[in-house]
mmCIF file of C-alpha atoms in Angstrom:
data_model
loop_
_atom_site.group_PDB
_atom_site.id
_atom_site.type_symbol
_atom_site.label_atom_id
_atom_site.label_comp_id
_atom_site.label_asym_id
_atom_site.label_seq_id
_atom_site.Cartn_x
_atom_site.Cartn_y
_atom_site.Cartn_z
ATOM 1 C CA MET A 1 -11.812 -3.702 27.411
ATOM 2 C CA ASN A 2 -10.709 -1.600 30.405
ATOM 3 C CA VAL A 3 -7.094 -2.782 30.140
ATOM 4 C CA PHE A 4 -6.723 -1.204 26.695
ATOM 5 C CA GLU A 5 -8.057 2.118 27.908
ATOM 6 C CA SER A 6 -6.078 2.139 31.149
ATOM 7 C CA LEU A 7 -2.714 0.849 29.892
ATOM 8 C CA GLU A 8 -2.481 1.420 26.158
ATOM 9 C CA SER A 9 -1.452 4.809 24.782
ATOM 10 C CA GLU A 10 -4.014 7.317 23.576
ATOM 11 C CA VAL A 11 -2.402 7.010 20.141
ATOM 12 C CA ARG A 12 -4.385 3.843 19.414
ATOM 13 C CA SER A 13 -6.918 4.307 16.609
ATOM 14 C CA TYR A 14 -8.393 1.123 15.121
ATOM 15 C CA GLY A 15 -9.350 -0.122 18.580
ATOM 16 C CA ARG A 16 -11.568 2.942 18.876
ATOM 17 C CA THR A 17 -13.068 2.466 15.415
ATOM 18 C CA TRP A 18 -14.010 -1.156 16.091
ATOM 19 C CA PRO A 19 -14.846 -1.453 19.817
ATOM 20 C CA THR A 20 -14.631 -5.187 20.327
ATOM 21 C CA VAL A 21 -11.912 -7.698 21.255
ATOM 22 C CA PHE A 22 -10.886 -9.901 18.346
ATOM 23 C CA ASP A 23 -9.688 -13.411 19.053
ATOM 24 C CA ARG A 24 -9.492 -15.476 15.843
ATOM 25 C CA ALA A 25 -9.227 -14.866 12.120
ATOM 26 C CA LEU A 26 -9.477 -17.030 9.020
ATOM 27 C CA GLY A 27 -9.614 -16.061 5.372
ATOM 28 C CA SER A 28 -11.772 -12.961 4.981
ATOM 29 C CA GLU A 29 -13.217 -13.032 8.499
ATOM 30 C CA LEU A 30 -12.260 -12.034 12.031
ATOM 31 C CA PHE A 31 -14.084 -13.319 15.106
ATOM 32 C CA ASP A 32 -14.377 -11.503 18.399
ATOM 33 C CA GLU A 33 -13.976 -13.355 21.679
ATOM 34 C CA ASN A 34 -17.731 -13.945 21.816
ATOM 35 C CA GLY A 35 -17.559 -15.706 18.460
ATOM 36 C CA LYS A 36 -19.223 -12.946 16.424
ATOM 37 C CA PRO A 37 -17.873 -12.936 12.850
ATOM 38 C CA TYR A 38 -16.840 -9.801 10.963
ATOM 39 C CA LEU A 39 -16.165 -9.723 7.250
ATOM 40 C CA ASP A 40 -12.828 -7.991 6.725
ATOM 41 C CA PHE A 41 -12.761 -5.325 4.007
ATOM 42 C CA PHE A 42 -9.719 -3.776 5.687
ATOM 43 C CA ALA A 43 -7.166 -6.585 5.202
ATOM 44 C CA GLY A 44 -4.616 -5.231 7.635
ATOM 45 C CA ALA A 45 -4.409 -1.938 5.711
ATOM 46 C CA GLY A 46 -3.199 -3.982 2.760
ATOM 47 C CA ALA A 47 -0.928 -6.360 4.690
ATOM 48 C CA LEU A 48 -3.301 -9.320 4.285
ATOM 49 C CA ASN A 49 -3.864 -9.588 0.538
ATOM 50 C CA TYR A 50 -4.053 -13.370 0.884
ATOM 51 C CA GLY A 51 -6.384 -13.348 3.886
ATOM 52 C CA HIS A 52 -5.925 -14.296 7.527
ATOM 53 C CA ASN A 53 -4.057 -17.481 8.426
ATOM 54 C CA ASN A 54 -3.849 -18.668 4.836
ATOM 55 C CA PRO A 55 -3.618 -22.460 5.293
ATOM 56 C CA VAL A 56 -0.897 -22.964 2.661
ATOM 57 C CA PHE A 57 1.365 -20.395 4.301
ATOM 58 C CA LYS A 58 0.495 -21.570 7.811
ATOM 59 C CA GLU A 59 1.568 -25.135 7.083
ATOM 60 C CA ALA A 60 4.903 -23.995 5.666
ATOM 61 C CA LEU A 61 5.469 -21.659 8.622
ATOM 62 C CA ILE A 62 4.666 -24.310 11.234
ATOM 63 C CA ASP A 63 6.964 -26.803 9.505
ATOM 64 C CA TYR A 64 9.772 -24.232 9.473
ATOM 65 C CA ILE A 65 9.361 -23.415 13.175
ATOM 66 C CA ARG A 66 9.109 -27.115 14.140
ATOM 67 C CA ARG A 67 12.438 -27.888 12.491
ATOM 68 C CA ASP A 68 14.060 -24.976 14.334
ATOM 69 C CA GLY A 69 14.580 -22.890 11.229
ATOM 70 C CA VAL A 70 16.394 -19.600 11.781
ATOM 71 C CA THR A 71 13.984 -16.890 12.977
ATOM 72 C CA HIS A 72 16.234 -13.871 13.475
ATOM 73 C CA GLY A 73 19.110 -13.495 11.054
ATOM 74 C CA LEU A 74 19.856 -9.791 10.484
ATOM 75 C CA ASP A 75 21.350 -9.875 6.980
ATOM 76 C CA MET A 76 23.127 -13.202 7.367
ATOM 77 C CA GLN A 77 22.800 -15.721 4.555
ATOM 78 C CA THR A 78 20.113 -18.287 5.326
ATOM 79 C CA ALA A 79 18.445 -21.048 3.374
ATOM 80 C CA ALA A 80 15.067 -19.323 3.748
ATOM 81 C CA LYS A 81 16.421 -16.065 2.337
ATOM 82 C CA ARG A 82 18.077 -17.882 -0.568
ATOM 83 C CA GLU A 83 14.846 -19.614 -1.533
ATOM 84 C CA PHE A 84 12.945 -16.323 -1.340
ATOM 85 C CA LEU A 85 15.494 -14.483 -3.506
ATOM 86 C CA GLU A 86 15.552 -17.232 -6.125
ATOM 87 C CA THR A 87 11.747 -17.418 -6.187
ATOM 88 C CA PHE A 88 11.271 -13.642 -6.370
ATOM 89 C CA LYS A 89 13.682 -13.413 -9.288
ATOM 90 C CA ARG A 90 12.088 -16.322 -11.165
ATOM 91 C CA VAL A 91 8.418 -15.536 -10.477
ATOM 92 C CA VAL A 92 8.318 -11.733 -10.273
ATOM 93 C CA LEU A 93 11.317 -10.062 -11.865
ATOM 94 C CA GLU A 94 12.208 -12.215 -14.879
ATOM 95 C CA PRO A 95 8.689 -12.505 -16.390
ATOM 96 C CA ARG A 96 8.424 -8.685 -16.251
ATOM 97 C CA ASN A 97 11.937 -8.058 -17.629
ATOM 98 C CA LEU A 98 12.857 -6.155 -14.474
ATOM 99 C CA ASP A 99 16.492 -5.966 -13.406
ATOM 100 C CA TYR A 100 16.639 -4.977 -9.743
ATOM 101 C CA LYS A 101 18.924 -5.616 -6.806
ATOM 102 C CA ILE A 102 16.970 -6.455 -3.636
ATOM 103 C CA GLN A 103 17.634 -4.679 -0.366
ATOM 104 C CA PHE A 104 16.105 -5.731 2.954
ATOM 105 C CA PRO A 105 15.844 -2.362 4.737
ATOM 106 C CA GLY A 106 13.858 -3.374 7.829
ATOM 107 C CA PRO A 107 10.389 -4.804 8.372
ATOM 108 C CA THR A 108 8.095 -1.887 7.477
ATOM 109 C CA GLY A 109 7.107 0.263 4.541
ATOM 110 C CA ALA A 110 8.574 3.311 6.251
ATOM 111 C CA ASN A 111 11.922 1.482 6.439
ATOM 112 C CA SER A 112 11.783 0.924 2.697
ATOM 113 C CA VAL A 113 10.894 4.558 1.992
ATOM 114 C CA GLU A 114 13.677 5.846 4.248
ATOM 115 C CA SER A 115 16.235 3.668 2.475
ATOM 116 C CA ALA A 116 14.979 4.811 -0.943
ATOM 117 C CA LEU A 117 15.274 8.492 -0.019
ATOM 118 C CA LYS A 118 18.740 8.032 1.481
ATOM 119 C CA LEU A 119 19.956 6.089 -1.538
ATOM 120 C CA ALA A 120 18.602 8.645 -4.021
ATOM 121 C CA ARG A 121 20.455 11.400 -2.181
ATOM 122 C CA LYS A 122 23.631 9.353 -1.987
ATOM 123 C CA VAL A 123 23.568 8.491 -5.703
ATOM 124 C CA THR A 124 22.775 11.984 -6.977
ATOM 125 C CA GLY A 125 24.474 14.147 -4.370
ATOM 126 C CA ARG A 126 21.294 16.233 -4.140
ATOM 127 C CA GLU A 127 19.010 16.751 -1.144
ATOM 128 C CA SER A 128 15.584 17.742 -2.473
ATOM 129 C CA ILE A 129 12.782 15.220 -3.046
ATOM 130 C CA ILE A 130 9.580 15.870 -4.998
ATOM 131 C CA ASN A 131 6.428 14.364 -3.518
ATOM 132 C CA PHE A 132 2.737 14.810 -4.318
ATOM 133 C CA THR A 133 -0.337 16.300 -2.710
ATOM 134 C CA ASN A 134 -2.220 13.871 -0.442
ATOM 135 C CA ALA A 135 0.665 11.385 -0.458
ATOM 136 C CA PHE A 136 1.317 9.052 2.454
ATOM 137 C CA HIS A 137 4.697 7.344 2.782
ATOM 138 C CA GLY A 138 5.098 6.514 6.470
ATOM 139 C CA MET A 139 5.497 7.946 9.964
ATOM 140 C CA THR A 140 9.279 8.248 10.356
ATOM 141 C CA LEU A 141 10.795 11.667 9.763
ATOM 142 C CA GLY A 142 12.048 11.149 6.208
ATOM 143 C CA ALA A 143 8.822 9.459 5.162
ATOM 144 C CA LEU A 144 6.762 12.163 6.876
ATOM 145 C CA SER A 145 8.652 14.852 4.976
ATOM 146 C CA VAL A 146 7.182 13.488 1.722
ATOM 147 C CA THR A 147 3.713 12.872 3.229
ATOM 148 C CA GLY A 148 0.881 15.344 2.692
ATOM 149 C CA ASN A 149 -1.434 14.862 5.679
ATOM 150 C CA SER A 150 -1.073 17.867 7.996
ATOM 151 C CA MET A 151 -2.125 15.999 11.152
ATOM 152 C CA LYS A 152 0.479 13.282 10.625
ATOM 153 C CA ARG A 153 3.146 15.814 9.652
ATOM 154 C CA GLY A 154 2.362 17.833 12.765
ATOM 155 C CA GLY A 155 3.281 14.885 14.954
ATOM 156 C CA ALA A 156 6.926 15.220 13.917
ATOM 157 C CA GLY A 157 7.425 18.212 16.194
ATOM 158 C CA ILE A 158 10.178 19.642 13.972
ATOM 159 C CA PRO A 159 10.251 21.241 10.515
ATOM 160 C CA LEU A 160 10.018 18.665 7.740
ATOM 161 C CA VAL A 161 12.320 19.925 5.039
ATOM 162 C CA HIS A 162 14.090 18.957 1.808
ATOM 163 C CA ALA A 163 10.838 17.991 0.074
ATOM 164 C CA THR A 164 8.572 19.929 -2.288
ATOM 165 C CA PRO A 165 4.969 18.874 -3.061
ATOM 166 C CA MET A 166 3.571 18.937 -6.572
ATOM 167 C CA PRO A 167 -0.061 18.405 -7.721
ATOM 168 C CA TYR A 168 -1.069 14.751 -8.040
ATOM 169 C CA ASP A 169 -3.109 13.610 -11.029
ATOM 170 C CA HIS A 170 -6.578 15.293 -11.052
ATOM 171 C CA TYR A 171 -5.585 17.548 -8.138
ATOM 172 C CA LEU A 172 -6.427 20.596 -10.278
ATOM 173 C CA ASP A 173 -9.515 18.888 -11.764
ATOM 174 C CA GLY A 174 -8.015 18.673 -15.243
ATOM 175 C CA ARG A 175 -7.984 22.454 -15.689
ATOM 176 C CA THR A 176 -4.186 22.591 -15.969
ATOM 177 C CA PRO A 177 -1.947 20.515 -18.260
ATOM 178 C CA ASP A 178 -0.051 17.782 -16.440
ATOM 179 C CA PHE A 179 3.289 18.851 -14.900
ATOM 180 C CA ILE A 180 3.170 22.385 -16.346
ATOM 181 C CA TRP A 181 4.124 23.842 -12.951
ATOM 182 C CA PHE A 182 6.714 21.159 -12.136
ATOM 183 C CA GLU A 183 8.487 21.393 -15.482
ATOM 184 C CA ARG A 184 8.448 25.202 -15.490
ATOM 185 C CA LEU A 185 10.139 25.231 -12.077
ATOM 186 C CA LEU A 186 12.754 22.747 -13.263
ATOM 187 C CA GLU A 187 13.590 24.773 -16.356
ATOM 188 C CA ASP A 188 13.545 28.251 -14.775
ATOM 189 C CA SER A 189 16.823 29.195 -13.092
ATOM 190 C CA GLY A 190 14.903 31.782 -11.091
ATOM 191 C CA SER A 191 12.283 29.406 -9.688
ATOM 192 C CA GLY A 192 14.098 28.708 -6.436
ATOM 193 C CA LEU A 193 13.466 24.958 -6.741
ATOM 194 C CA ASN A 194 16.410 22.937 -5.511
ATOM 195 C CA GLU A 195 17.510 20.368 -8.076
ATOM 196 C CA PRO A 196 15.665 17.179 -7.044
ATOM 197 C CA ALA A 197 17.353 13.876 -6.302
ATOM 198 C CA ALA A 198 14.135 11.935 -6.847
ATOM 199 C CA VAL A 199 10.394 11.944 -7.245
ATOM 200 C CA ILE A 200 8.404 9.606 -4.990
ATOM 201 C CA VAL A 201 4.877 8.634 -6.028
ATOM 202 C CA GLU A 202 2.053 6.194 -5.300
ATOM 203 C CA THR A 203 0.184 5.044 -8.402
ATOM 204 C CA VAL A 204 -2.960 4.864 -6.250
ATOM 205 C CA GLN A 205 -2.997 6.948 -3.089
ATOM 206 C CA GLY A 206 -4.584 4.722 -0.480
ATOM 207 C CA GLU A 207 -4.419 6.774 2.707
ATOM 208 C CA GLY A 208 -4.783 9.941 0.632
ATOM 209 C CA GLY A 209 -8.304 8.973 -0.454
ATOM 210 C CA ILE A 210 -8.092 6.220 -3.142
ATOM 211 C CA ASN A 211 -6.815 8.698 -5.709
ATOM 212 C CA VAL A 212 -5.922 6.880 -8.931
ATOM 213 C CA ALA A 213 -3.242 8.170 -11.276
ATOM 214 C CA ARG A 214 -3.885 7.598 -14.973
ATOM 215 C CA ALA A 215 -1.435 5.435 -16.887
ATOM 216 C CA GLU A 216 -0.632 8.334 -19.221
ATOM 217 C CA TRP A 217 0.100 10.593 -16.225
ATOM 218 C CA LEU A 218 2.516 8.017 -14.814
ATOM 219 C CA ARG A 219 4.234 7.628 -18.179
ATOM 220 C CA ALA A 220 4.586 11.392 -18.517
ATOM 221 C CA LEU A 221 6.057 11.570 -15.004
ATOM 222 C CA ALA A 222 8.587 8.840 -15.823
ATOM 223 C CA GLU A 223 9.581 10.655 -19.030
ATOM 224 C CA LEU A 224 9.933 13.968 -17.174
ATOM 225 C CA CYS A 225 12.213 12.327 -14.610
ATOM 226 C CA LYS A 226 14.348 10.805 -17.350
ATOM 227 C CA ARG A 227 14.703 14.121 -19.205
ATOM 228 C CA HIS A 228 15.856 15.929 -16.079
ATOM 229 C CA GLY A 229 18.032 13.202 -14.568
ATOM 230 C CA ILE A 230 15.724 12.656 -11.581
ATOM 231 C CA LEU A 231 15.302 9.221 -10.023
ATOM 232 C CA LEU A 232 11.760 7.816 -9.965
ATOM 233 C CA ILE A 233 10.696 6.052 -6.764
ATOM 234 C CA VAL A 234 7.376 4.197 -6.751
ATOM 235 C CA ASP A 235 5.970 3.511 -3.291
ATOM 236 C CA ASP A 236 4.126 0.233 -3.830
ATOM 237 C CA VAL A 237 3.872 -0.606 -0.139
ATOM 238 C CA GLN A 238 0.066 -0.742 -0.051
ATOM 239 C CA MET A 239 -0.807 -1.092 -3.735
ATOM 240 C CA GLY A 240 1.788 -3.708 -4.663
ATOM 241 C CA CYS A 241 1.582 -7.501 -4.398
ATOM 242 C CA GLY A 242 -1.501 -7.577 -6.611
ATOM 243 C CA ARG A 243 -3.773 -5.077 -4.881
ATOM 244 C CA THR A 244 -4.580 -3.306 -8.170
ATOM 245 C CA GLY A 245 -4.436 -6.489 -10.283
ATOM 246 C CA PRO A 246 -0.862 -6.948 -11.560
ATOM 247 C CA PHE A 247 1.866 -7.750 -9.035
ATOM 248 C CA PHE A 248 3.220 -4.180 -9.271
ATOM 249 C CA SER A 249 0.718 -1.341 -9.504
ATOM 250 C CA PHE A 250 2.898 0.505 -12.050
ATOM 251 C CA GLU A 251 2.722 -2.290 -14.627
ATOM 252 C CA ILE A 252 -0.408 -0.760 -16.151
ATOM 253 C CA ALA A 253 1.674 2.257 -17.253
ATOM 254 C CA GLY A 254 4.560 0.235 -18.683
ATOM 255 C CA VAL A 255 7.137 2.191 -16.671
ATOM 256 C CA GLN A 256 10.206 0.854 -14.882
ATOM 257 C CA PRO A 257 10.963 2.900 -11.759
ATOM 258 C CA ASP A 258 14.531 3.369 -10.592
ATOM 259 C CA ILE A 259 13.561 2.327 -7.065
ATOM 260 C CA VAL A 260 10.487 0.442 -5.777
ATOM 261 C CA CYS A 261 9.320 0.236 -2.152
ATOM 262 C CA LEU A 262 7.463 -2.921 -1.093
ATOM 263 C CA SER A 263 6.133 -4.062 2.268
ATOM 264 C CA LYS A 264 2.787 -5.057 3.814
ATOM 265 C CA SER A 265 1.659 -8.108 1.789
ATOM 266 C CA ILE A 266 5.119 -9.048 0.513
ATOM 267 C CA GLY A 267 5.427 -11.173 3.674
ATOM 268 C CA GLY A 268 2.392 -13.207 2.612
ATOM 269 C CA TYR A 269 1.083 -14.128 6.044
ATOM 270 C CA GLY A 270 0.991 -10.663 7.558
ATOM 271 C CA LEU A 271 4.494 -11.098 8.968
ATOM 272 C CA PRO A 272 6.620 -7.912 8.889
ATOM 273 C CA MET A 273 8.838 -7.682 5.828
ATOM 274 C CA ALA A 274 9.953 -4.984 3.397
ATOM 275 C CA LEU A 275 12.013 -4.774 0.222
ATOM 276 C CA THR A 276 13.667 -1.914 -1.592
ATOM 277 C CA LEU A 277 14.221 -2.767 -5.250
ATOM 278 C CA LEU A 278 16.880 -0.736 -7.035
ATOM 279 C CA ARG A 279 18.520 -0.672 -10.424
ATOM 280 C CA PRO A 280 21.931 -2.422 -10.123
ATOM 281 C CA GLU A 281 23.908 0.698 -11.027
ATOM 282 C CA LEU A 282 22.310 2.508 -8.071
ATOM 283 C CA ASP A 283 23.599 -0.049 -5.572
ATOM 284 C CA VAL A 284 26.358 2.156 -4.141
ATOM 285 C CA TRP A 285 25.768 1.380 -0.457
ATOM 286 C CA GLU A 286 28.717 0.742 1.817
ATOM 287 C CA PRO A 287 28.277 -2.485 3.833
ATOM 288 C CA GLY A 288 26.058 -1.688 6.818
ATOM 289 C CA GLU A 289 25.428 1.898 5.706
ATOM 290 C CA HIS A 290 21.682 1.304 6.000
ATOM 291 C CA ASN A 291 20.609 -1.541 8.249
ATOM 292 C CA GLY A 292 18.066 -2.698 10.799
ATOM 293 C CA THR A 293 17.939 -5.377 13.469
ATOM 294 C CA PHE A 294 14.860 -7.078 12.009
ATOM 295 C CA ARG A 295 15.657 -6.814 8.304
ATOM 296 C CA GLY A 296 16.143 -10.588 8.118
ATOM 297 C CA ASN A 297 12.718 -11.909 9.178
ATOM 298 C CA ASN A 298 13.181 -15.501 8.059
ATOM 299 C CA PRO A 299 9.644 -16.735 8.862
ATOM 300 C CA ALA A 300 8.439 -13.998 6.472
ATOM 301 C CA PHE A 301 10.848 -15.266 3.809
ATOM 302 C CA VAL A 302 9.164 -18.668 4.149
ATOM 303 C CA THR A 303 5.588 -17.395 3.856
ATOM 304 C CA SER A 304 6.469 -14.887 1.129
ATOM 305 C CA THR A 305 8.036 -17.647 -0.948
ATOM 306 C CA LYS A 306 4.877 -19.716 -0.569
ATOM 307 C CA ALA A 307 2.723 -16.745 -1.581
ATOM 308 C CA LEU A 308 4.714 -16.248 -4.777
ATOM 309 C CA GLN A 309 4.596 -19.942 -5.628
ATOM 310 C CA GLU A 310 0.893 -20.281 -4.852
ATOM 311 C CA TYR A 311 -0.504 -17.108 -6.437
ATOM 312 C CA TRP A 312 1.962 -15.628 -8.936
ATOM 313 C CA THR A 313 3.031 -18.484 -11.194
ATOM 314 C CA SER A 314 -0.159 -17.905 -13.222
ATOM 315 C CA ASP A 315 -2.444 -14.942 -13.940
ATOM 316 C CA LYS A 316 -5.428 -16.454 -12.130
ATOM 317 C CA LEU A 317 -5.284 -14.152 -9.090
ATOM 318 C CA GLU A 318 -4.673 -11.057 -11.216
ATOM 319 C CA LYS A 319 -7.731 -11.770 -13.381
ATOM 320 C CA SER A 320 -9.858 -12.511 -10.315
ATOM 321 C CA THR A 321 -8.775 -9.262 -8.644
ATOM 322 C CA LEU A 322 -9.622 -7.201 -11.710
ATOM 323 C CA ALA A 323 -13.033 -8.876 -12.106
ATOM 324 C CA LYS A 324 -13.949 -8.446 -8.441
ATOM 325 C CA GLY A 325 -12.730 -4.856 -8.544
ATOM 326 C CA GLU A 326 -15.027 -4.135 -11.476
ATOM 327 C CA GLN A 327 -17.903 -5.696 -9.531
ATOM 328 C CA ILE A 328 -17.248 -3.343 -6.597
ATOM 329 C CA GLY A 329 -16.925 -0.422 -8.999
ATOM 330 C CA ARG A 330 -20.327 -1.173 -10.564
ATOM 331 C CA CYS A 331 -21.905 -1.478 -7.129
ATOM 332 C CA LEU A 332 -20.514 1.853 -5.957
ATOM 333 C CA GLU A 333 -21.491 3.557 -9.213
ATOM 334 C CA GLU A 334 -25.078 2.311 -8.911
ATOM 335 C CA LEU A 335 -25.154 3.455 -5.287
ATOM 336 C CA SER A 336 -23.895 6.923 -6.234
ATOM 337 C CA GLN A 337 -26.613 7.212 -8.886
ATOM 338 C CA GLU A 338 -29.266 6.082 -6.424
ATOM 339 C CA LEU A 339 -28.124 8.590 -3.782
ATOM 340 C CA LYS A 340 -27.278 11.554 -6.018
ATOM 341 C CA PRO A 341 -28.121 14.224 -3.403
ATOM 342 C CA ALA A 342 -25.393 12.760 -1.151
ATOM 343 C CA GLY A 343 -22.737 13.581 -3.749
ATOM 344 C CA LEU A 344 -21.031 10.181 -3.661
ATOM 345 C CA GLU A 345 -17.940 9.682 -5.844
ATOM 346 C CA PRO A 346 -16.730 6.119 -6.560
ATOM 347 C CA ARG A 347 -12.966 5.708 -6.857
ATOM 348 C CA GLY A 348 -10.371 3.015 -7.266
ATOM 349 C CA ARG A 349 -8.639 0.348 -9.281
ATOM 350 C CA GLY A 350 -8.488 -3.401 -8.753
ATOM 351 C CA LEU A 351 -9.414 -4.245 -5.165
ATOM 352 C CA ALA A 352 -8.456 -0.818 -3.850
ATOM 353 C CA ARG A 353 -11.823 0.921 -3.930
ATOM 354 C CA GLY A 354 -13.559 3.758 -2.194
ATOM 355 C CA VAL A 355 -16.480 6.111 -2.245
ATOM 356 C CA ALA A 356 -16.002 9.778 -1.334
ATOM 357 C CA PHE A 357 -18.769 11.657 0.492
ATOM 358 C CA ALA A 358 -19.493 15.320 -0.144
ATOM 359 C CA GLU A 359 -20.169 15.567 3.599
ATOM 360 C CA PRO A 360 -16.994 14.044 5.113
ATOM 361 C CA ALA A 361 -18.569 12.991 8.419
ATOM 362 C CA LEU A 362 -20.860 10.560 6.593
ATOM 363 C CA ALA A 363 -17.913 8.329 5.654
ATOM 364 C CA GLY A 364 -17.075 7.718 9.302
ATOM 365 C CA ARG A 365 -20.719 7.102 10.110
ATOM 366 C CA ALA A 366 -20.946 4.609 7.256
ATOM 367 C CA SER A 367 -17.881 2.796 8.599
ATOM 368 C CA THR A 368 -19.548 2.592 12.029
ATOM 369 C CA ALA A 369 -22.823 1.418 10.507
ATOM 370 C CA ALA A 370 -20.948 -1.295 8.584
ATOM 371 C CA PHE A 371 -19.203 -2.448 11.771
ATOM 372 C CA GLU A 372 -22.556 -2.735 13.504
ATOM 373 C CA ARG A 373 -23.661 -4.964 10.609
ATOM 374 C CA GLY A 374 -20.563 -7.171 10.797
ATOM 375 C CA LEU A 375 -18.161 -5.582 8.283
ATOM 376 C CA LEU A 376 -14.814 -3.870 8.854
ATOM 377 C CA MET A 377 -13.923 -0.877 6.673
ATOM 378 C CA GLU A 378 -11.785 2.168 7.376
ATOM 379 C CA THR A 379 -11.880 5.707 6.030
ATOM 380 C CA SER A 380 -9.162 7.647 4.236
ATOM 381 C CA GLY A 381 -8.540 11.017 2.624
ATOM 382 C CA PRO A 382 -7.410 14.341 4.109
ATOM 383 C CA ASN A 383 -10.747 14.761 5.901
ATOM 384 C CA SER A 384 -11.523 11.038 6.317
ATOM 385 C CA GLU A 385 -14.164 11.592 3.660
ATOM 386 C CA VAL A 386 -13.613 8.340 1.746
ATOM 387 C CA LEU A 387 -15.089 4.990 2.765
ATOM 388 C CA LYS A 388 -12.335 2.553 1.817
ATOM 389 C CA LEU A 389 -12.954 -1.010 0.594
ATOM 390 C CA MET A 390 -9.907 -3.295 0.569
ATOM 391 C CA PRO A 391 -10.960 -6.927 0.990
ATOM 392 C CA PRO A 392 -8.390 -9.720 0.749
ATOM 393 C CA LEU A 393 -7.643 -10.631 -2.872
ATOM 394 C CA THR A 394 -8.738 -14.151 -1.939
ATOM 395 C CA VAL A 395 -12.242 -13.049 -0.906
ATOM 396 C CA THR A 396 -14.849 -15.485 -2.232
ATOM 397 C CA ASP A 397 -17.693 -14.456 -4.529
ATOM 398 C CA GLU A 398 -20.189 -15.114 -1.741
ATOM 399 C CA GLU A 399 -18.218 -13.049 0.767
ATOM 400 C CA LEU A 400 -17.872 -10.202 -1.693
ATOM 401 C CA GLU A 401 -21.615 -10.170 -2.398
ATOM 402 C CA ARG A 402 -22.404 -10.279 1.306
ATOM 403 C CA GLY A 403 -19.965 -7.484 2.051
ATOM 404 C CA LEU A 404 -21.296 -5.269 -0.703
ATOM 405 C CA ASP A 405 -24.832 -5.772 0.573
ATOM 406 C CA ILE A 406 -23.668 -4.455 3.947
ATOM 407 C CA VAL A 407 -21.860 -1.521 2.330
ATOM 408 C CA VAL A 408 -24.986 -0.524 0.411
ATOM 409 C CA ASP A 409 -27.204 -0.901 3.479
ATOM 410 C CA ALA A 410 -24.813 1.105 5.681
ATOM 411 C CA VAL A 411 -24.433 3.948 3.161
ATOM 412 C CA ARG A 412 -28.174 4.134 2.570
ATOM 413 C CA ALA A 413 -28.784 4.257 6.324
ATOM 414 C CA VAL A 414 -26.427 7.166 7.012
ATOM 415 C CA CYS A 415 -27.542 9.119 3.948
ATOM 416 C CA ALA A 416 -31.178 8.694 4.950
ATOM 417 C CA ARG A 417 -30.489 10.429 8.270
#
């Protein structure tokens, strides 16, 4: 592995966490170049909800490439884009009574967030954005301005302005009524709060520590935004595409955001792709006012279309995700009861799960212990105190059982030390 250390930037992180060289991947497993298998409870940080090299998507992709289908198309009209748009409308939007225009902002979640922030400011004529404690929205400057993590914010090298953080659900441990501070600032002409263009929120904060917002909290936030003429942006980059059960993570609350950010698993195969969904009346862009060279990733249109057709024309995957999520939740709850002195706290919804450690360093040690046992998991939270479990939604029952056995063994081992 000397070439990675000698030539690749010090900024690399996952290569340090999992010190091996991966060569192949299929379904819920990766294989290093010596053939050793690793169960994947990382799933590309949420970009591989349907597993590695999903055979249905792979066949469609190979066929498309073999017939010389357009690969790079900017925002030109292509047959692959047309089929994706028609399928997304029929399979995702219409059954949920959602009326959105679809923008292709660029290939990443940060691209989608940047476009959402710019559009909110353009529509409202205001500059300020409200974000939440422990949020993560991306690594570009606009996205960083609404991100909570101090280490990531520090990398910007300049002041990150025009954003004001508010307490996320449970941030004050239920001691304070929801939004009492936010609403008081909005209503008090002496508060000094600039009138916000938008609020941006994750319904489950993945990188922030698997913090789950209650449905009633999300509904109250949507109502507050409506009362004060503030646009509501839901960042569903990591928690969308079924990660929490329904296709959109906000469905559980029955809200309809003004703008939705999607990326990661929207491409189906792990190919870069992002969408910004916006209410039609907000579509005030001038042609080319927000663009990107790789916003038209046609191979991703092909695999995304297949993903929608294969997994979202019925509720089978949603029900499976919820059932498997409950299984993980029970396992983590039993583990926390068994190891009470360690102060473990199970968290999560659907197949976005985690367990927080009272001693933050133990989470990283548990991740290392799991890797040594053949399982990939990362940590999250402001102090990397949460062991994060995000297997592919297509994980089999046997793989899930095997993975959970490793999780339990790894956690027991580090707590015993």
